[in-house]
Amino acid sequence: MKLHPLGLAICLALSSTAALAAGNHGHDPKFGGVVVETKAGDLEIVAKPDAIVIYVSDHGNPMKLDGAKAKVTLLNGTDKSETELLPAGDKLEAKGAFKVAKGTKGVAVVTLAGRPPATARFEVK
């Protein structure tokens, strides 16, 4: 069986267009943080010296955080610190004094009600 080159080109063009449309979910940060895709949803992690905040969304739509919790581990060289985050309206939040600077690495473990924990690695920009 011989494939017609024009038919093949049309099939390739249509399949690549569909793939590009399916992959565009707007993963740009909305709150100045770092966006990480996880099985629980998209996490935008905002780490500042006075607060750590995680916004959870599903394809750009905020998710309900009733019963949710999170734990963030910050790594600065050999220094390691952990903090718990609790729901605060449309986000998970912890306030305090945190050692956060450009290059700080972190691991967030987010648990939404009725779902297994999701892990996200990030680096402060």
Short mmCIF file of N, CA, C and O in Angstrom, two decimals:
data_model
loop_
_atom_site.label_atom_id
_atom_site.label_comp_id
_atom_site.label_asym_id
_atom_site.label_seq_id
_atom_site.Cartn_x
_atom_site.Cartn_y
_atom_site.Cartn_z
N MET A 1 0.84 -1.18 0.00
CA MET A 1 0.00 0.00 0.00
C MET A 1 0.89 1.24 0.00
O MET A 1 1.82 1.35 0.77
N LYS A 2 0.58 2.17 -0.86
CA LYS A 2 1.37 3.38 -1.00
C LYS A 2 0.58 4.56 -0.45
O LYS A 2 -0.58 4.76 -0.79
N LEU A 3 1.19 5.33 0.48
CA LEU A 3 0.52 6.50 1.06
C LEU A 3 0.72 7.70 0.15
O LEU A 3 1.82 7.92 -0.37
N HIS A 4 -0.31 8.47 0.00
CA HIS A 4 -0.24 9.68 -0.81
C HIS A 4 0.43 10.77 0.03
O HIS A 4 0.03 11.02 1.17
N PRO A 5 1.48 11.43 -0.46
CA PRO A 5 2.21 12.44 0.33
C PRO A 5 1.33 13.58 0.83
O PRO A 5 1.49 14.05 1.94
N LEU A 6 0.37 14.02 0.04
CA LEU A 6 -0.50 15.12 0.47
C LEU A 6 -1.39 14.67 1.63
O LEU A 6 -1.57 15.39 2.60
N GLY A 7 -1.94 13.48 1.55
CA GLY A 7 -2.78 12.95 2.62
C GLY A 7 -2.00 12.80 3.91
O GLY A 7 -2.48 13.11 5.00
N LEU A 8 -0.76 12.33 3.79
CA LEU A 8 0.09 12.18 4.95
C LEU A 8 0.40 13.55 5.58
O LEU A 8 0.35 13.71 6.80
N ALA A 9 0.67 14.54 4.76
CA ALA A 9 0.97 15.88 5.27
C ALA A 9 -0.24 16.48 5.99
O ALA A 9 -0.09 17.12 7.04
N ILE A 10 -1.42 16.27 5.44
CA ILE A 10 -2.64 16.79 6.08
C ILE A 10 -2.86 16.13 7.43
O ILE A 10 -3.17 16.79 8.42
N CYS A 11 -2.69 14.80 7.49
CA CYS A 11 -2.85 14.08 8.76
C CYS A 11 -1.87 14.59 9.81
O CYS A 11 -2.23 14.78 10.98
N LEU A 12 -0.62 14.78 9.43
CA LEU A 12 0.39 15.28 10.37
C LEU A 12 0.06 16.69 10.85
O LEU A 12 0.19 16.99 12.04
N ALA A 13 -0.40 17.53 9.95
CA ALA A 13 -0.73 18.90 10.33
C ALA A 13 -1.90 18.93 11.31
O ALA A 13 -1.87 19.67 12.30
N LEU A 14 -2.92 18.13 11.05
CA LEU A 14 -4.08 18.11 11.94
C LEU A 14 -3.72 17.53 13.31
O LEU A 14 -4.17 18.03 14.33
N SER A 15 -2.91 16.50 13.35
CA SER A 15 -2.57 15.89 14.64
C SER A 15 -1.69 16.80 15.47
O SER A 15 -1.83 16.88 16.69
N SER A 16 -0.78 17.54 14.85
CA SER A 16 0.07 18.45 15.63
C SER A 16 -0.72 19.64 16.14
O SER A 16 -0.48 20.12 17.24
N THR A 17 -1.71 20.13 15.40
CA THR A 17 -2.55 21.23 15.85
C THR A 17 -3.37 20.81 17.07
O THR A 17 -3.47 21.54 18.04
N ALA A 18 -3.92 19.61 17.04
CA ALA A 18 -4.71 19.11 18.17
C ALA A 18 -3.83 18.93 19.40
O ALA A 18 -4.22 19.25 20.51
N ALA A 19 -2.63 18.45 19.20
CA ALA A 19 -1.72 18.26 20.34
C ALA A 19 -1.34 19.59 20.97
O ALA A 19 -1.27 19.71 22.20
N LEU A 20 -1.10 20.59 20.15
CA LEU A 20 -0.75 21.91 20.69
C LEU A 20 -1.93 22.53 21.44
O LEU A 20 -1.76 23.12 22.49
N ALA A 21 -3.12 22.37 20.93
CA ALA A 21 -4.30 22.94 21.59
C ALA A 21 -4.56 22.24 22.91
O ALA A 21 -4.92 22.87 23.90
N ALA A 22 -4.35 20.93 22.97
CA ALA A 22 -4.59 20.19 24.21
C ALA A 22 -3.55 20.53 25.27
O ALA A 22 -3.83 20.47 26.46
N GLY A 23 -2.34 20.89 24.87
CA GLY A 23 -1.28 21.15 25.83
C GLY A 23 -1.26 22.56 26.37
O GLY A 23 -0.50 22.87 27.27
N ASN A 24 -2.08 23.46 25.88
CA ASN A 24 -2.04 24.85 26.32
C ASN A 24 -3.07 25.09 27.43
O ASN A 24 -4.21 25.38 27.17
N HIS A 25 -2.63 24.94 28.68
CA HIS A 25 -3.54 25.12 29.81
C HIS A 25 -3.21 26.37 30.61
O HIS A 25 -3.71 26.54 31.70
N GLY A 26 -2.35 27.21 30.11
CA GLY A 26 -2.03 28.45 30.80
C GLY A 26 -1.33 28.22 32.13
O GLY A 26 -1.90 28.46 33.17
N HIS A 27 -0.11 27.71 32.09
CA HIS A 27 0.63 27.41 33.30
C HIS A 27 1.54 28.56 33.72
O HIS A 27 2.51 28.35 34.44
N ASP A 28 1.22 29.75 33.29
CA ASP A 28 1.99 30.91 33.72
C ASP A 28 1.58 31.27 35.14
O ASP A 28 0.41 31.18 35.51
N PRO A 29 2.54 31.69 35.97
CA PRO A 29 2.20 32.07 37.35
C PRO A 29 1.28 33.28 37.38
O PRO A 29 1.49 34.24 36.66
N LYS A 30 0.26 33.23 38.24
CA LYS A 30 -0.68 34.34 38.39
C LYS A 30 -0.36 35.17 39.63
O LYS A 30 -0.82 36.29 39.75
N PHE A 31 0.42 34.60 40.56
CA PHE A 31 0.67 35.27 41.83
C PHE A 31 2.16 35.49 42.09
O PHE A 31 2.57 35.72 43.22
N GLY A 32 2.98 35.38 41.04
CA GLY A 32 4.42 35.64 41.18
C GLY A 32 5.22 34.47 41.71
O GLY A 32 6.36 34.64 42.12
N GLY A 33 4.66 33.28 41.67
CA GLY A 33 5.36 32.11 42.18
C GLY A 33 5.87 31.20 41.09
O GLY A 33 6.10 31.63 39.96
N VAL A 34 6.04 29.95 41.45
CA VAL A 34 6.51 28.91 40.53
C VAL A 34 5.37 27.92 40.36
O VAL A 34 4.80 27.45 41.34
N VAL A 35 5.01 27.60 39.10
CA VAL A 35 3.92 26.67 38.83
C VAL A 35 4.50 25.28 38.58
O VAL A 35 5.44 25.11 37.80
N VAL A 36 3.92 24.29 39.27
CA VAL A 36 4.32 22.90 39.11
C VAL A 36 3.06 22.08 38.86
O VAL A 36 2.09 22.19 39.60
N GLU A 37 3.08 21.25 37.80
CA GLU A 37 1.96 20.37 37.51
C GLU A 37 2.11 19.11 38.35
O GLU A 37 3.18 18.52 38.40
N THR A 38 1.02 18.70 39.03
CA THR A 38 1.02 17.47 39.81
C THR A 38 -0.25 16.69 39.51
O THR A 38 -1.15 17.20 38.85
N LYS A 39 -0.33 15.48 40.05
CA LYS A 39 -1.54 14.68 39.86
C LYS A 39 -2.73 15.27 40.60
O LYS A 39 -3.87 14.99 40.28
N ALA A 40 -2.48 16.12 41.60
CA ALA A 40 -3.57 16.77 42.34
C ALA A 40 -4.08 18.01 41.63
O ALA A 40 -5.16 18.51 41.94
N GLY A 41 -3.31 18.54 40.71
CA GLY A 41 -3.66 19.77 40.01
C GLY A 41 -2.41 20.61 39.83
O GLY A 41 -1.30 20.17 40.10
N ASP A 42 -2.59 21.82 39.37
CA ASP A 42 -1.48 22.74 39.20
C ASP A 42 -1.26 23.48 40.52
O ASP A 42 -2.20 24.02 41.09
N LEU A 43 -0.03 23.50 40.98
CA LEU A 43 0.32 24.20 42.21
C LEU A 43 1.15 25.41 41.86
O LEU A 43 2.15 25.29 41.15
N GLU A 44 0.74 26.58 42.34
CA GLU A 44 1.59 27.76 42.23
C GLU A 44 2.12 28.03 43.64
O GLU A 44 1.35 28.36 44.54
N ILE A 45 3.42 27.88 43.79
CA ILE A 45 4.06 28.02 45.09
C ILE A 45 4.73 29.38 45.15
O ILE A 45 5.59 29.70 44.34
N VAL A 46 4.30 30.19 46.12
CA VAL A 46 4.85 31.52 46.33
C VAL A 46 5.57 31.48 47.68
O VAL A 46 4.95 31.37 48.72
N ALA A 47 6.90 31.56 47.62
CA ALA A 47 7.70 31.50 48.84
C ALA A 47 8.36 32.86 49.06
O ALA A 47 9.14 33.33 48.23
N LYS A 48 8.03 33.48 50.18
CA LYS A 48 8.58 34.78 50.56
C LYS A 48 9.10 34.68 51.99
O LYS A 48 8.71 33.77 52.73
N PRO A 49 9.93 35.61 52.41
CA PRO A 49 10.47 35.54 53.78
C PRO A 49 9.42 35.58 54.88
O PRO A 49 9.66 35.08 55.97
N ASP A 50 8.23 36.13 54.61
CA ASP A 50 7.22 36.23 55.66
C ASP A 50 6.01 35.31 55.46
O ASP A 50 5.14 35.23 56.32
N ALA A 51 5.95 34.60 54.33
CA ALA A 51 4.82 33.71 54.08
C ALA A 51 5.15 32.72 52.97
O ALA A 51 5.90 33.04 52.05
N ILE A 52 4.56 31.54 53.09
CA ILE A 52 4.60 30.55 52.01
C ILE A 52 3.15 30.24 51.66
O ILE A 52 2.34 29.93 52.53
N VAL A 53 2.84 30.37 50.38
CA VAL A 53 1.46 30.22 49.92
C VAL A 53 1.45 29.25 48.74
O VAL A 53 2.33 29.31 47.88
N ILE A 54 0.44 28.38 48.71
CA ILE A 54 0.25 27.48 47.57
C ILE A 54 -1.18 27.67 47.07
O ILE A 54 -2.14 27.52 47.82
N TYR A 55 -1.28 28.01 45.79
CA TYR A 55 -2.57 28.10 45.11
C TYR A 55 -2.74 26.81 44.30
O TYR A 55 -1.83 26.40 43.58
N VAL A 56 -3.90 26.16 44.42
CA VAL A 56 -4.16 24.90 43.73
C VAL A 56 -5.26 25.14 42.70
O VAL A 56 -6.32 25.67 43.03
N SER A 57 -4.99 24.73 41.46
CA SER A 57 -6.00 24.91 40.41
C SER A 57 -6.04 23.68 39.51
O SER A 57 -5.10 22.89 39.46
N ASP A 58 -7.14 23.55 38.81
CA ASP A 58 -7.33 22.48 37.84
C ASP A 58 -7.64 23.15 36.51
O ASP A 58 -8.73 23.70 36.34
N HIS A 59 -6.69 23.14 35.61
CA HIS A 59 -6.83 23.79 34.30
C HIS A 59 -7.22 25.26 34.44
O HIS A 59 -8.11 25.75 33.75
N GLY A 60 -6.61 25.95 35.39
CA GLY A 60 -6.85 27.37 35.58
C GLY A 60 -8.00 27.71 36.52
O GLY A 60 -8.20 28.87 36.86
N ASN A 61 -8.77 26.71 36.95
CA ASN A 61 -9.88 26.95 37.86
C ASN A 61 -9.47 26.61 39.29
O ASN A 61 -9.00 25.49 39.55
N PRO A 62 -9.65 27.54 40.24
CA PRO A 62 -9.27 27.26 41.63
C PRO A 62 -10.03 26.05 42.17
O PRO A 62 -11.19 25.83 41.84
N MET A 63 -9.35 25.26 42.98
CA MET A 63 -9.96 24.06 43.57
C MET A 63 -10.38 24.33 45.01
O MET A 63 -9.78 25.17 45.68
N LYS A 64 -11.40 23.60 45.47
CA LYS A 64 -11.83 23.72 46.86
C LYS A 64 -10.77 23.11 47.76
O LYS A 64 -10.23 22.05 47.46
N LEU A 65 -10.49 23.79 48.86
CA LEU A 65 -9.42 23.36 49.75
C LEU A 65 -9.92 22.90 51.11
O LEU A 65 -9.14 22.79 52.05
N ASP A 66 -11.22 22.62 51.23
CA ASP A 66 -11.77 22.11 52.49
C ASP A 66 -11.07 20.80 52.83
O ASP A 66 -11.06 19.87 52.02
N GLY A 67 -10.49 20.72 54.01
CA GLY A 67 -9.82 19.51 54.44
C GLY A 67 -8.44 19.31 53.86
O GLY A 67 -7.82 18.27 54.06
N ALA A 68 -7.93 20.28 53.13
CA ALA A 68 -6.60 20.16 52.52
C ALA A 68 -5.52 20.55 53.52
O ALA A 68 -5.77 21.28 54.48
N LYS A 69 -4.31 20.07 53.26
CA LYS A 69 -3.15 20.48 54.06
C LYS A 69 -1.91 20.30 53.20
O LYS A 69 -1.94 19.63 52.16
N ALA A 70 -0.84 20.94 53.62
CA ALA A 70 0.41 20.84 52.88
C ALA A 70 1.58 20.98 53.84
O ALA A 70 1.45 21.55 54.92
N LYS A 71 2.70 20.45 53.40
CA LYS A 71 3.95 20.60 54.14
C LYS A 71 5.01 21.01 53.12
O LYS A 71 5.11 20.41 52.04
N VAL A 72 5.76 22.05 53.45
CA VAL A 72 6.82 22.52 52.57
C VAL A 72 8.15 22.40 53.29
O VAL A 72 8.28 22.81 54.45
N THR A 73 9.12 21.83 52.60
CA THR A 73 10.48 21.73 53.10
C THR A 73 11.34 22.67 52.26
O THR A 73 11.35 22.56 51.02
N LEU A 74 12.02 23.60 52.91
CA LEU A 74 12.91 24.55 52.21
C LEU A 74 14.35 24.12 52.43
O LEU A 74 14.74 23.76 53.56
N LEU A 75 15.15 24.19 51.36
CA LEU A 75 16.55 23.80 51.42
C LEU A 75 17.42 24.96 50.95
O LEU A 75 17.29 25.43 49.83
N ASN A 76 18.29 25.42 51.83
CA ASN A 76 19.25 26.48 51.53
C ASN A 76 20.63 25.93 51.87
O ASN A 76 21.06 25.99 53.02
N GLY A 77 21.31 25.38 50.87
CA GLY A 77 22.59 24.75 51.15
C GLY A 77 22.37 23.57 52.09
O GLY A 77 21.63 22.65 51.79
N THR A 78 22.99 23.63 53.28
CA THR A 78 22.82 22.55 54.26
C THR A 78 21.69 22.84 55.24
O THR A 78 21.34 21.98 56.04
N ASP A 79 21.12 24.05 55.19
CA ASP A 79 19.99 24.39 56.06
C ASP A 79 18.70 23.78 55.51
O ASP A 79 18.43 23.85 54.32
N LYS A 80 17.92 23.20 56.42
CA LYS A 80 16.64 22.58 56.06
C LYS A 80 15.59 23.03 57.07
O LYS A 80 15.82 22.97 58.27
N SER A 81 14.45 23.50 56.55
CA SER A 81 13.35 23.87 57.44
C SER A 81 12.05 23.36 56.87
O SER A 81 11.89 23.25 55.65
N GLU A 82 11.10 23.04 57.75
CA GLU A 82 9.80 22.53 57.33
C GLU A 82 8.70 23.36 57.96
O GLU A 82 8.86 23.88 59.07
N THR A 83 7.60 23.47 57.23
CA THR A 83 6.44 24.19 57.76
C THR A 83 5.15 23.56 57.22
O THR A 83 5.14 23.03 56.12
N GLU A 84 4.12 23.63 58.03
CA GLU A 84 2.80 23.13 57.64
C GLU A 84 1.97 24.30 57.10
O GLU A 84 2.02 25.39 57.64
N LEU A 85 1.21 24.05 56.06
CA LEU A 85 0.31 25.05 55.48
C LEU A 85 -1.12 24.57 55.65
O LEU A 85 -1.40 23.38 55.49
N LEU A 86 -2.00 25.51 55.96
CA LEU A 86 -3.42 25.20 56.14
C LEU A 86 -4.26 26.07 55.22
O LEU A 86 -3.82 27.13 54.78
N PRO A 87 -5.49 25.64 54.93
CA PRO A 87 -6.35 26.44 54.06
C PRO A 87 -6.60 27.84 54.64
O PRO A 87 -6.81 28.01 55.83
N ALA A 88 -6.54 28.83 53.75
CA ALA A 88 -6.83 30.22 54.09
C ALA A 88 -7.57 30.80 52.88
O ALA A 88 -6.95 31.40 52.00
N GLY A 89 -8.86 30.55 52.84
CA GLY A 89 -9.65 31.01 51.69
C GLY A 89 -9.36 30.15 50.47
O GLY A 89 -9.53 28.94 50.51
N ASP A 90 -8.84 30.76 49.41
CA ASP A 90 -8.58 30.05 48.16
C ASP A 90 -7.15 29.55 48.03
O ASP A 90 -6.69 29.23 46.95
N LYS A 91 -6.44 29.46 49.15
CA LYS A 91 -5.02 29.06 49.11
C LYS A 91 -4.65 28.30 50.38
O LYS A 91 -5.37 28.31 51.36
N LEU A 92 -3.49 27.65 50.33
CA LEU A 92 -2.89 27.05 51.52
C LEU A 92 -1.79 28.01 51.95
O LEU A 92 -1.03 28.50 51.11
N GLU A 93 -1.68 28.27 53.26
CA GLU A 93 -0.78 29.35 53.68
C GLU A 93 -0.13 29.05 55.03
O GLU A 93 -0.74 28.44 55.91
N ALA A 94 1.11 29.52 55.17
CA ALA A 94 1.81 29.54 56.45
C ALA A 94 2.49 30.89 56.55
O ALA A 94 3.15 31.34 55.61
N LYS A 95 2.30 31.56 57.68
CA LYS A 95 2.96 32.84 57.92
C LYS A 95 4.03 32.66 58.97
O LYS A 95 3.92 31.80 59.84
N GLY A 96 5.08 33.46 58.87
CA GLY A 96 6.18 33.36 59.83
C GLY A 96 7.42 33.97 59.23
O GLY A 96 7.36 34.83 58.36
N ALA A 97 8.56 33.50 59.71
CA ALA A 97 9.86 33.95 59.19
C ALA A 97 10.53 32.75 58.52
O ALA A 97 10.81 31.75 59.17
N PHE A 98 10.76 32.88 57.22
CA PHE A 98 11.32 31.79 56.44
C PHE A 98 12.59 32.25 55.74
O PHE A 98 12.67 33.38 55.27
N LYS A 99 13.56 31.36 55.66
CA LYS A 99 14.80 31.66 54.96
C LYS A 99 14.57 31.34 53.48
O LYS A 99 14.69 30.20 53.04
N VAL A 100 14.18 32.39 52.73
CA VAL A 100 13.86 32.25 51.31
C VAL A 100 14.65 33.30 50.53
O VAL A 100 14.62 34.48 50.87
N ALA A 101 15.35 32.85 49.51
CA ALA A 101 16.10 33.75 48.63
C ALA A 101 16.15 33.12 47.24
O ALA A 101 15.74 31.96 47.06
N LYS A 102 16.63 33.85 46.28
CA LYS A 102 16.79 33.31 44.93
C LYS A 102 17.66 32.05 45.02
O LYS A 102 18.70 32.06 45.66
N GLY A 103 17.18 30.98 44.42
CA GLY A 103 17.92 29.73 44.43
C GLY A 103 17.51 28.76 45.53
O GLY A 103 17.93 27.61 45.54
N THR A 104 16.67 29.22 46.48
CA THR A 104 16.17 28.31 47.51
C THR A 104 15.39 27.20 46.83
O THR A 104 14.54 27.46 45.99
N LYS A 105 15.70 25.97 47.21
CA LYS A 105 14.98 24.83 46.66
C LYS A 105 13.95 24.36 47.67
O LYS A 105 14.11 24.59 48.87
N GLY A 106 12.91 23.72 47.18
CA GLY A 106 11.88 23.25 48.09
C GLY A 106 11.14 22.05 47.57
O GLY A 106 11.18 21.73 46.38
N VAL A 107 10.46 21.40 48.50
CA VAL A 107 9.58 20.28 48.19
C VAL A 107 8.26 20.54 48.90
O VAL A 107 8.25 20.78 50.11
N ALA A 108 7.18 20.51 48.16
CA ALA A 108 5.85 20.68 48.73
C ALA A 108 5.09 19.37 48.59
O ALA A 108 5.09 18.76 47.52
N VAL A 109 4.46 18.96 49.68
CA VAL A 109 3.59 17.79 49.66
C VAL A 109 2.19 18.29 49.99
O VAL A 109 1.95 18.77 51.10
N VAL A 110 1.29 18.20 49.02
CA VAL A 110 -0.07 18.72 49.18
C VAL A 110 -1.04 17.54 49.20
O VAL A 110 -1.00 16.66 48.34
N THR A 111 -1.92 17.56 50.22
CA THR A 111 -2.94 16.52 50.34
C THR A 111 -4.31 17.19 50.31
O THR A 111 -4.63 17.99 51.19
N LEU A 112 -5.08 16.89 49.27
CA LEU A 112 -6.45 17.38 49.16
C LEU A 112 -7.39 16.31 49.71
O LEU A 112 -7.08 15.12 49.65
N ALA A 113 -8.51 16.73 50.25
CA ALA A 113 -9.47 15.80 50.86
C ALA A 113 -9.84 14.69 49.87
O ALA A 113 -10.22 14.97 48.73
N GLY A 114 -9.70 13.45 50.32
CA GLY A 114 -10.09 12.31 49.50
C GLY A 114 -9.14 11.95 48.39
O GLY A 114 -9.46 11.12 47.54
N ARG A 115 -7.96 12.55 48.36
CA ARG A 115 -6.99 12.27 47.30
C ARG A 115 -5.65 11.90 47.92
O ARG A 115 -5.33 12.33 49.02
N PRO A 116 -4.84 11.14 47.18
CA PRO A 116 -3.50 10.84 47.70
C PRO A 116 -2.62 12.08 47.65
O PRO A 116 -2.88 13.01 46.88
N PRO A 117 -1.56 12.12 48.47
CA PRO A 117 -0.66 13.28 48.47
C PRO A 117 0.02 13.47 47.12
O PRO A 117 0.32 12.50 46.43
N ALA A 118 0.26 14.72 46.77
CA ALA A 118 0.99 15.07 45.55
C ALA A 118 2.25 15.82 45.95
O ALA A 118 2.22 16.67 46.83
N THR A 119 3.36 15.49 45.31
CA THR A 119 4.64 16.10 45.63
C THR A 119 5.09 17.00 44.49
O THR A 119 4.97 16.64 43.32
N ALA A 120 5.61 18.18 44.85
CA ALA A 120 6.11 19.13 43.86
C ALA A 120 7.47 19.65 44.31
O ALA A 120 7.62 20.10 45.43
N ARG A 121 8.43 19.58 43.44
CA ARG A 121 9.77 20.17 43.69
C ARG A 121 9.81 21.52 42.99
O ARG A 121 9.30 21.66 41.89
N PHE A 122 10.46 22.50 43.63
CA PHE A 122 10.50 23.83 43.04
C PHE A 122 11.79 24.54 43.45
O PHE A 122 12.48 24.11 44.37
N GLU A 123 12.08 25.62 42.74
CA GLU A 123 13.22 26.49 43.07
C GLU A 123 12.76 27.93 42.96
O GLU A 123 12.13 28.32 41.97
N VAL A 124 13.06 28.74 43.97
CA VAL A 124 12.68 30.15 44.00
C VAL A 124 13.52 30.89 42.97
O VAL A 124 14.73 30.76 42.93
N LYS A 125 12.83 31.68 42.14
CA LYS A 125 13.52 32.45 41.10
C LYS A 125 13.77 33.87 41.53
O LYS A 125 13.12 34.43 42.32
#
